[in-house]
PDB file of C-alpha atoms in Angstrom:
ATOM      1  CA  LEU A   1     255.500  11.582-223.954  1.00  0.00           C
ATOM      2  CA  MET A   2     251.730  11.910-224.269  1.00  0.00           C
ATOM      3  CA  LEU A   3     250.252  14.673-222.134  1.00  0.00           C
ATOM      4  CA  THR A   4     246.621  13.635-222.529  1.00  0.00           C
ATOM      5  CA  GLU A   5     245.976  13.444-218.784  1.00  0.00           C
ATOM      6  CA  LYS A   6     245.733  16.615-216.681  1.00  0.00           C
ATOM      7  CA  VAL A   7     248.600  15.776-214.300  1.00  0.00           C
ATOM      8  CA  GLY A   8     251.201  13.040-213.926  1.00  0.00           C
ATOM      9  CA  TRP A   9     254.826  12.108-213.439  1.00  0.00           C
ATOM     10  CA  VAL A  10     257.634  12.131-215.996  1.00  0.00           C
ATOM     11  CA  GLY A  11     260.684   9.869-215.664  1.00  0.00           C
ATOM     12  CA  LYS A  12     261.621   6.846-213.612  1.00  0.00           C
ATOM     13  CA  PRO A  13     260.468   6.717-210.002  1.00  0.00           C
ATOM     14  CA  ARG A  14     263.212   6.754-207.331  1.00  0.00           C
ATOM     15  CA  PRO A  15     261.759   5.147-204.199  1.00  0.00           C
ATOM     16  CA  GLY A  16     262.744   6.608-200.821  1.00  0.00           C
ATOM     17  CA  ASP A  17     261.833   5.633-197.273  1.00  0.00           C
ATOM     18  CA  LYS A  18     258.548   7.539-197.109  1.00  0.00           C
ATOM     19  CA  LYS A  19     258.103   8.951-200.607  1.00  0.00           C
ATOM     20  CA  THR A  20     258.957   8.291-204.236  1.00  0.00           C
ATOM     21  CA  PHE A  21     260.939  11.004-206.052  1.00  0.00           C
ATOM     22  CA  TYR A  22     260.627  11.966-209.729  1.00  0.00           C
ATOM     23  CA  ASP A  23     262.525  14.100-212.247  1.00  0.00           C
ATOM     24  CA  ALA A  24     259.495  15.999-213.550  1.00  0.00           C
ATOM     25  CA  PHE A  25     255.729  16.282-213.570  1.00  0.00           C
ATOM     26  CA  PHE A  26     253.288  17.549-216.152  1.00  0.00           C
ATOM     27  CA  LYS A  27     250.168  19.576-215.625  1.00  0.00           C
ATOM     28  CA  HIS A  28     247.809  20.925-218.299  1.00  0.00           C
ATOM     29  CA  GLY A  29     250.307  20.157-221.084  1.00  0.00           C
ATOM     30  CA  GLU A  30     253.359  21.800-219.438  1.00  0.00           C
ATOM     31  CA  VAL A  31     256.318  19.806-218.086  1.00  0.00           C
ATOM     32  CA  PHE A  32     257.888  21.073-214.849  1.00  0.00           C
ATOM     33  CA  ARG A  33     261.460  20.090-213.918  1.00  0.00           C
ATOM     34  CA  LYS A  34     263.875  21.010-211.154  1.00  0.00           C
ATOM     35  CA  GLY A  35     264.862  24.655-211.637  1.00  0.00           C
ATOM     36  CA  ASP A  36     261.647  25.633-213.423  1.00  0.00           C
ATOM     37  CA  CYS A  37     259.635  28.512-212.035  1.00  0.00           C
ATOM     38  CA  ALA A  38     255.880  28.307-211.575  1.00  0.00           C
ATOM     39  CA  TYR A  39     252.913  30.416-210.540  1.00  0.00           C
ATOM     40  CA  LEU A  40     250.938  29.030-207.596  1.00  0.00           C
ATOM     41  CA  LYS A  41     247.310  29.752-206.771  1.00  0.00           C
ATOM     42  CA  PRO A  42     247.032  32.257-203.916  1.00  0.00           C
ATOM     43  CA  PRO A  43     244.610  31.377-201.126  1.00  0.00           C
ATOM     44  CA  GLU A  44     242.338  34.345-201.830  1.00  0.00           C
ATOM     45  CA  GLU A  45     240.955  36.199-204.855  1.00  0.00           C
ATOM     46  CA  GLY A  46     242.528  39.466-205.998  1.00  0.00           C
ATOM     47  CA  VAL A  47     246.068  38.541-204.918  1.00  0.00           C
ATOM     48  CA  ASP A  48     248.927  38.072-207.373  1.00  0.00           C
ATOM     49  CA  PRO A  49     249.873  34.416-207.851  1.00  0.00           C
ATOM     50  CA  TYR A  50     252.840  33.256-205.825  1.00  0.00           C
ATOM     51  CA  VAL A  51     256.042  32.519-207.759  1.00  0.00           C
ATOM     52  CA  ILE A  52     258.238  29.579-206.789  1.00  0.00           C
ATOM     53  CA  ARG A  53     261.312  27.787-208.128  1.00  0.00           C
ATOM     54  CA  ILE A  54     260.941  24.004-208.090  1.00  0.00           C
ATOM     55  CA  GLU A  55     263.720  22.161-206.240  1.00  0.00           C
ATOM     56  CA  SER A  56     262.389  18.579-205.937  1.00  0.00           C
ATOM     57  CA  MET A  57     259.200  16.578-206.438  1.00  0.00           C
ATOM     58  CA  TRP A  58     257.733  13.383-205.037  1.00  0.00           C
ATOM     59  CA  GLU A  59     254.663  11.298-204.426  1.00  0.00           C
ATOM     60  CA  GLU A  60     253.580  10.603-200.857  1.00  0.00           C
ATOM     61  CA  LYS A  61     252.545   7.078-199.827  1.00  0.00           C
ATOM     62  CA  SER A  62     248.964   8.461-199.878  1.00  0.00           C
ATOM     63  CA  GLY A  63     249.371   9.200-203.627  1.00  0.00           C
ATOM     64  CA  GLU A  64     249.486  12.990-203.181  1.00  0.00           C
ATOM     65  CA  MET A  65     251.843  14.694-205.629  1.00  0.00           C
ATOM     66  CA  GLN A  66     254.109  17.237-203.874  1.00  0.00           C
ATOM     67  CA  PHE A  67     257.043  19.474-204.732  1.00  0.00           C
ATOM     68  CA  LYS A  68     259.449  21.615-202.741  1.00  0.00           C
ATOM     69  CA  GLY A  69     260.384  25.057-203.963  1.00  0.00           C
ATOM     70  CA  LEU A  70     262.107  28.304-203.078  1.00  0.00           C
ATOM     71  CA  TRP A  71     259.789  31.309-202.922  1.00  0.00           C
ATOM     72  CA  PHE A  72     260.290  34.466-204.936  1.00  0.00           C
ATOM     73  CA  TYR A  73     259.229  37.747-203.325  1.00  0.00           C
ATOM     74  CA  ARG A  74     257.927  40.780-205.195  1.00  0.00           C
ATOM     75  CA  PRO A  75     259.228  44.244-204.210  1.00  0.00           C
ATOM     76  CA  TYR A  76     255.951  45.104-202.431  1.00  0.00           C
ATOM     77  CA  GLU A  77     256.108  41.881-200.361  1.00  0.00           C
ATOM     78  CA  VAL A  78     259.277  42.825-198.478  1.00  0.00           C
ATOM     79  CA  LYS A  79     259.566  45.433-195.736  1.00  0.00           C
ATOM     80  CA  LYS A  80     263.138  46.485-196.512  1.00  0.00           C
ATOM     81  CA  ARG A  81     263.908  46.993-200.181  1.00  0.00           C
ATOM     82  CA  PRO A  82     267.411  46.427-201.531  1.00  0.00           C
ATOM     83  CA  PRO A  83     269.678  49.384-202.264  1.00  0.00           C
ATOM     84  CA  GLY A  84     269.519  50.829-205.747  1.00  0.00           C
ATOM     85  CA  PRO A  85     266.767  50.809-208.332  1.00  0.00           C
ATOM     86  CA  VAL A  86     264.214  48.002-208.382  1.00  0.00           C
ATOM     87  CA  ALA A  87     262.284  47.150-211.539  1.00  0.00           C
ATOM     88  CA  ASP A  88     258.531  46.599-211.294  1.00  0.00           C
ATOM     89  CA  GLU A  89     259.023  43.131-212.811  1.00  0.00           C
ATOM     90  CA  GLU A  90     261.863  42.235-210.430  1.00  0.00           C
ATOM     91  CA  LEU A  91     261.586  39.261-208.092  1.00  0.00           C
ATOM     92  CA  PHE A  92     263.932  38.280-205.261  1.00  0.00           C
ATOM     93  CA  LEU A  93     264.820  34.566-204.926  1.00  0.00           C
ATOM     94  CA  SER A  94     264.515  33.735-201.247  1.00  0.00           C
ATOM     95  CA  ASP A  95     266.098  31.065-199.098  1.00  0.00           C
ATOM     96  CA  TRP A  96     262.618  30.097-197.815  1.00  0.00           C
ATOM     97  CA  ALA A  97     261.397  26.719-199.096  1.00  0.00           C
ATOM     98  CA  ASP A  98     258.154  24.841-198.519  1.00  0.00           C
ATOM     99  CA  ALA A  99     256.440  21.708-199.761  1.00  0.00           C
ATOM    100  CA  ASN A 100     253.315  22.342-201.815  1.00  0.00           C
ATOM    101  CA  PRO A 101     250.778  20.159-203.608  1.00  0.00           C
ATOM    102  CA  VAL A 102     251.232  19.906-207.384  1.00  0.00           C
ATOM    103  CA  GLU A 103     247.540  20.823-207.651  1.00  0.00           C
ATOM    104  CA  SER A 104     248.458  24.392-206.526  1.00  0.00           C
ATOM    105  CA  VAL A 105     250.543  24.967-209.703  1.00  0.00           C
ATOM    106  CA  MET A 106     248.805  27.201-212.227  1.00  0.00           C
ATOM    107  CA  HIS A 107     251.409  27.337-215.042  1.00  0.00           C
ATOM    108  CA  LYS A 108     255.063  28.141-215.708  1.00  0.00           C
ATOM    109  CA  ALA A 109     256.522  31.502-214.766  1.00  0.00           C
ATOM    110  CA  LYS A 110     259.153  32.911-217.102  1.00  0.00           C
ATOM    111  CA  VAL A 111     261.856  34.421-214.863  1.00  0.00           C
ATOM    112  CA  LEU A 112     265.136  35.747-216.295  1.00  0.00           C
ATOM    113  CA  LEU A 113     267.867  34.957-213.723  1.00  0.00           C
ATOM    114  CA  LEU A 114     270.992  37.149-213.858  1.00  0.00           C
ATOM    115  CA  LYS A 115     274.069  37.755-211.675  1.00  0.00           C
ATOM    116  CA  ALA A 116     273.678  41.541-211.920  1.00  0.00           C
ATOM    117  CA  PRO A 117     270.793  43.928-212.586  1.00  0.00           C
ATOM    118  CA  PRO A 118     270.088  44.184-216.298  1.00  0.00           C
ATOM    119  CA  SER A 119     271.050  47.348-218.107  1.00  0.00           C
ATOM    120  CA  GLU A 120     268.380  49.375-219.850  1.00  0.00           C
ATOM    121  CA  ASP A 121     269.515  47.766-223.112  1.00  0.00           C
ATOM    122  CA  GLN A 122     269.117  44.257-221.676  1.00  0.00           C
ATOM    123  CA  TRP A 123     265.743  44.721-220.020  1.00  0.00           C
ATOM    124  CA  GLY A 124     264.079  48.121-220.027  1.00  0.00           C
ATOM    125  CA  ALA A 125     264.324  48.896-223.717  1.00  0.00           C
ATOM    126  CA  SER A 126     264.066  45.316-224.926  1.00  0.00           C
ATOM    127  CA  ALA A 127     260.547  44.506-226.060  1.00  0.00           C
ATOM    128  CA  ALA A 128     261.750  41.008-226.973  1.00  0.00           C
ATOM    129  CA  SER A 129     262.900  40.280-223.388  1.00  0.00           C
ATOM    130  CA  ARG A 130     259.582  41.457-222.005  1.00  0.00           C
ATOM    131  CA  LYS A 131     257.701  39.134-224.375  1.00  0.00           C
ATOM    132  CA  ILE A 132     259.791  36.088-223.371  1.00  0.00           C
ATOM    133  CA  PHE A 133     260.178  36.808-219.647  1.00  0.00           C
ATOM    134  CA  SER A 134     257.555  38.117-217.242  1.00  0.00           C
ATOM    135  CA  HIS A 135     260.042  38.769-214.447  1.00  0.00           C
ATOM    136  CA  VAL A 136     263.729  39.371-213.838  1.00  0.00           C
ATOM    137  CA  CYS A 137     265.682  38.220-210.772  1.00  0.00           C
ATOM    138  CA  CYS A 138     269.253  39.215-209.938  1.00  0.00           C
ATOM    139  CA  ARG A 139     269.203  39.143-206.124  1.00  0.00           C
ATOM    140  CA  SER A 140     268.870  36.558-203.401  1.00  0.00           C
ATOM    141  CA  PHE A 141     266.723  37.555-200.439  1.00  0.00           C
ATOM    142  CA  PHE A 142     267.483  36.058-197.018  1.00  0.00           C
ATOM    143  CA  VAL A 143     264.112  35.976-195.279  1.00  0.00           C
ATOM    144  CA  ARG A 144     265.172  35.846-191.638  1.00  0.00           C
ATOM    145  CA  SER A 145     267.816  38.578-191.855  1.00  0.00           C
ATOM    146  CA  GLY A 146     266.097  40.697-194.517  1.00  0.00           C
ATOM    147  CA  LYS A 147     269.416  41.012-196.387  1.00  0.00           C
ATOM    148  CA  TYR A 148     270.096  40.781-200.115  1.00  0.00           C
ATOM    149  CA  ALA A 149     272.976  39.437-202.184  1.00  0.00           C
ATOM    150  CA  PRO A 150     273.633  39.109-205.917  1.00  0.00           C
ATOM    151  CA  LEU A 151     272.558  35.779-207.386  1.00  0.00           C
ATOM    152  CA  THR A 152     275.398  33.307-207.677  1.00  0.00           C
ATOM    153  CA  GLU A 153     276.027  31.026-210.641  1.00  0.00           C
ATOM    154  CA  LYS A 154     274.949  28.086-208.455  1.00  0.00           C
ATOM    155  CA  LYS A 155     271.574  29.735-207.733  1.00  0.00           C
ATOM    156  CA  ILE A 156     271.066  30.558-211.409  1.00  0.00           C
ATOM    157  CA  ARG A 157     271.809  26.967-212.522  1.00  0.00           C
ATOM    158  CA  ALA A 158     269.448  25.223-210.035  1.00  0.00           C
ATOM    159  CA  THR A 159     271.637  23.321-207.610  1.00  0.00           C
ATOM    160  CA  ASP A 160     272.100  19.576-207.790  1.00  0.00           C
ATOM    161  CA  GLY A 161     272.010  18.840-204.074  1.00  0.00           C
ATOM    162  CA  PRO A 162     270.601  15.754-202.372  1.00  0.00           C
ATOM    163  CA  GLU A 163     266.881  15.038-202.371  1.00  0.00           C
ATOM    164  CA  PRO A 164     265.063  16.012-199.180  1.00  0.00           C
ATOM    165  CA  GLY A 165     265.297  13.251-196.605  1.00  0.00           C
ATOM    166  CA  SER A 166     268.049  11.426-198.491  1.00  0.00           C
ATOM    167  CA  GLY A 167     270.510  11.923-195.633  1.00  0.00           C
ATOM    168  CA  GLY A 168     272.940  14.025-197.698  1.00  0.00           C
ATOM    169  CA  ALA A 169     274.577  17.177-196.380  1.00  0.00           C
ATOM    170  CA  GLY A 170     272.106  19.980-195.977  1.00  0.00           C
ATOM    171  CA  SER A 171     269.063  17.812-196.553  1.00  0.00           C
ATOM    172  CA  SER A 172     265.884  18.297-194.595  1.00  0.00           C
ATOM    173  CA  GLU A 173     262.441  16.779-194.634  1.00  0.00           C
ATOM    174  CA  ALA A 174     259.935  18.887-196.494  1.00  0.00           C
ATOM    175  CA  SER A 175     257.286  20.436-194.304  1.00  0.00           C
ATOM    176  CA  ALA A 176     253.546  20.371-194.876  1.00  0.00           C
ATOM    177  CA  PRO A 177     252.274  22.875-197.439  1.00  0.00           C
ATOM    178  CA  LYS A 178     252.131  26.405-196.078  1.00  0.00           C
ATOM    179  CA  LYS A 179     248.703  28.010-196.097  1.00  0.00           C
ATOM    180  CA  GLU A 180     249.690  31.615-195.575  1.00  0.00           C
ATOM    181  CA  THR A 181     249.354  34.866-197.432  1.00  0.00           C
ATOM    182  CA  SER A 182     252.167  36.975-198.824  1.00  0.00           C
ATOM    183  CA  LYS A 183     251.575  39.435-196.004  1.00  0.00           C
ATOM    184  CA  GLU A 184     251.984  36.695-193.389  1.00  0.00           C
ATOM    185  CA  ARG A 185     255.212  35.538-195.058  1.00  0.00           C
ATOM    186  CA  VAL A 186     256.602  39.099-194.945  1.00  0.00           C
ATOM    187  CA  GLU A 187     255.537  39.624-191.339  1.00  0.00           C
ATOM    188  CA  GLU A 188     257.148  36.338-190.343  1.00  0.00           C
ATOM    189  CA  ALA A 189     260.318  37.311-192.231  1.00  0.00           C
ATOM    190  CA  ALA A 190     260.574  40.521-190.242  1.00  0.00           C
ATOM    191  CA  GLU A 191     260.387  38.760-186.851  1.00  0.00           C
TER     192      GLU A 191
END
C-alpha cells in the first residue's frame, strides 16, 4: 500500500444503494479502520479536538468521503460526572454517533479501552502507558439519560454489526455531519 496521496480508500469497495462502503481510509500517512479512534478538527480555535471512534466509512455518490463514529466526551464536557475518581486523561465512550467528512480527521487518537478503571500501577504511575496512550476510557456514557456504565467487552472490541443502511437489525442511515460545539452537545444531552 503506497500512501503517497493525502487521502484515499483502502480495501475493496462494497457498493450499497446510495453509497459505497470501505474497510479503511488513509489520511496523511495514517490508516484508519473500524474501531480506531481519531481526533477531529473543532469548529473554532482554542477548543480541544473532538475524539471519535470510527464505526463505518463510505463514499457518497457525490464522491465525498464520510465516516460514522461514536463520540467520546471529556470529563468537563458532561454536566453530571460519574461516581468515583475521574482521571484527567479519561474519556467516556458515548452512544451518540454522527456522520462526518473524512476531511475533518486530524490524526489518530491513542485511547486505552478497559472494562474497569485502571489502578495506579496500570495508569497513574506508568510512564510507559502515558507515552503510548493519550487517554483512558473505562465507562460508557449514555447521552440522553446522562448515565454511565462500565465498558463491555463488545464495546472494547469494536462491534461487527451491519453497515448503516444495510437493512440489518439496529441499522440506521447516517445523518449529515454535525456542526456543533462540545457545549452544544452537552446541553442537548441534558435535555
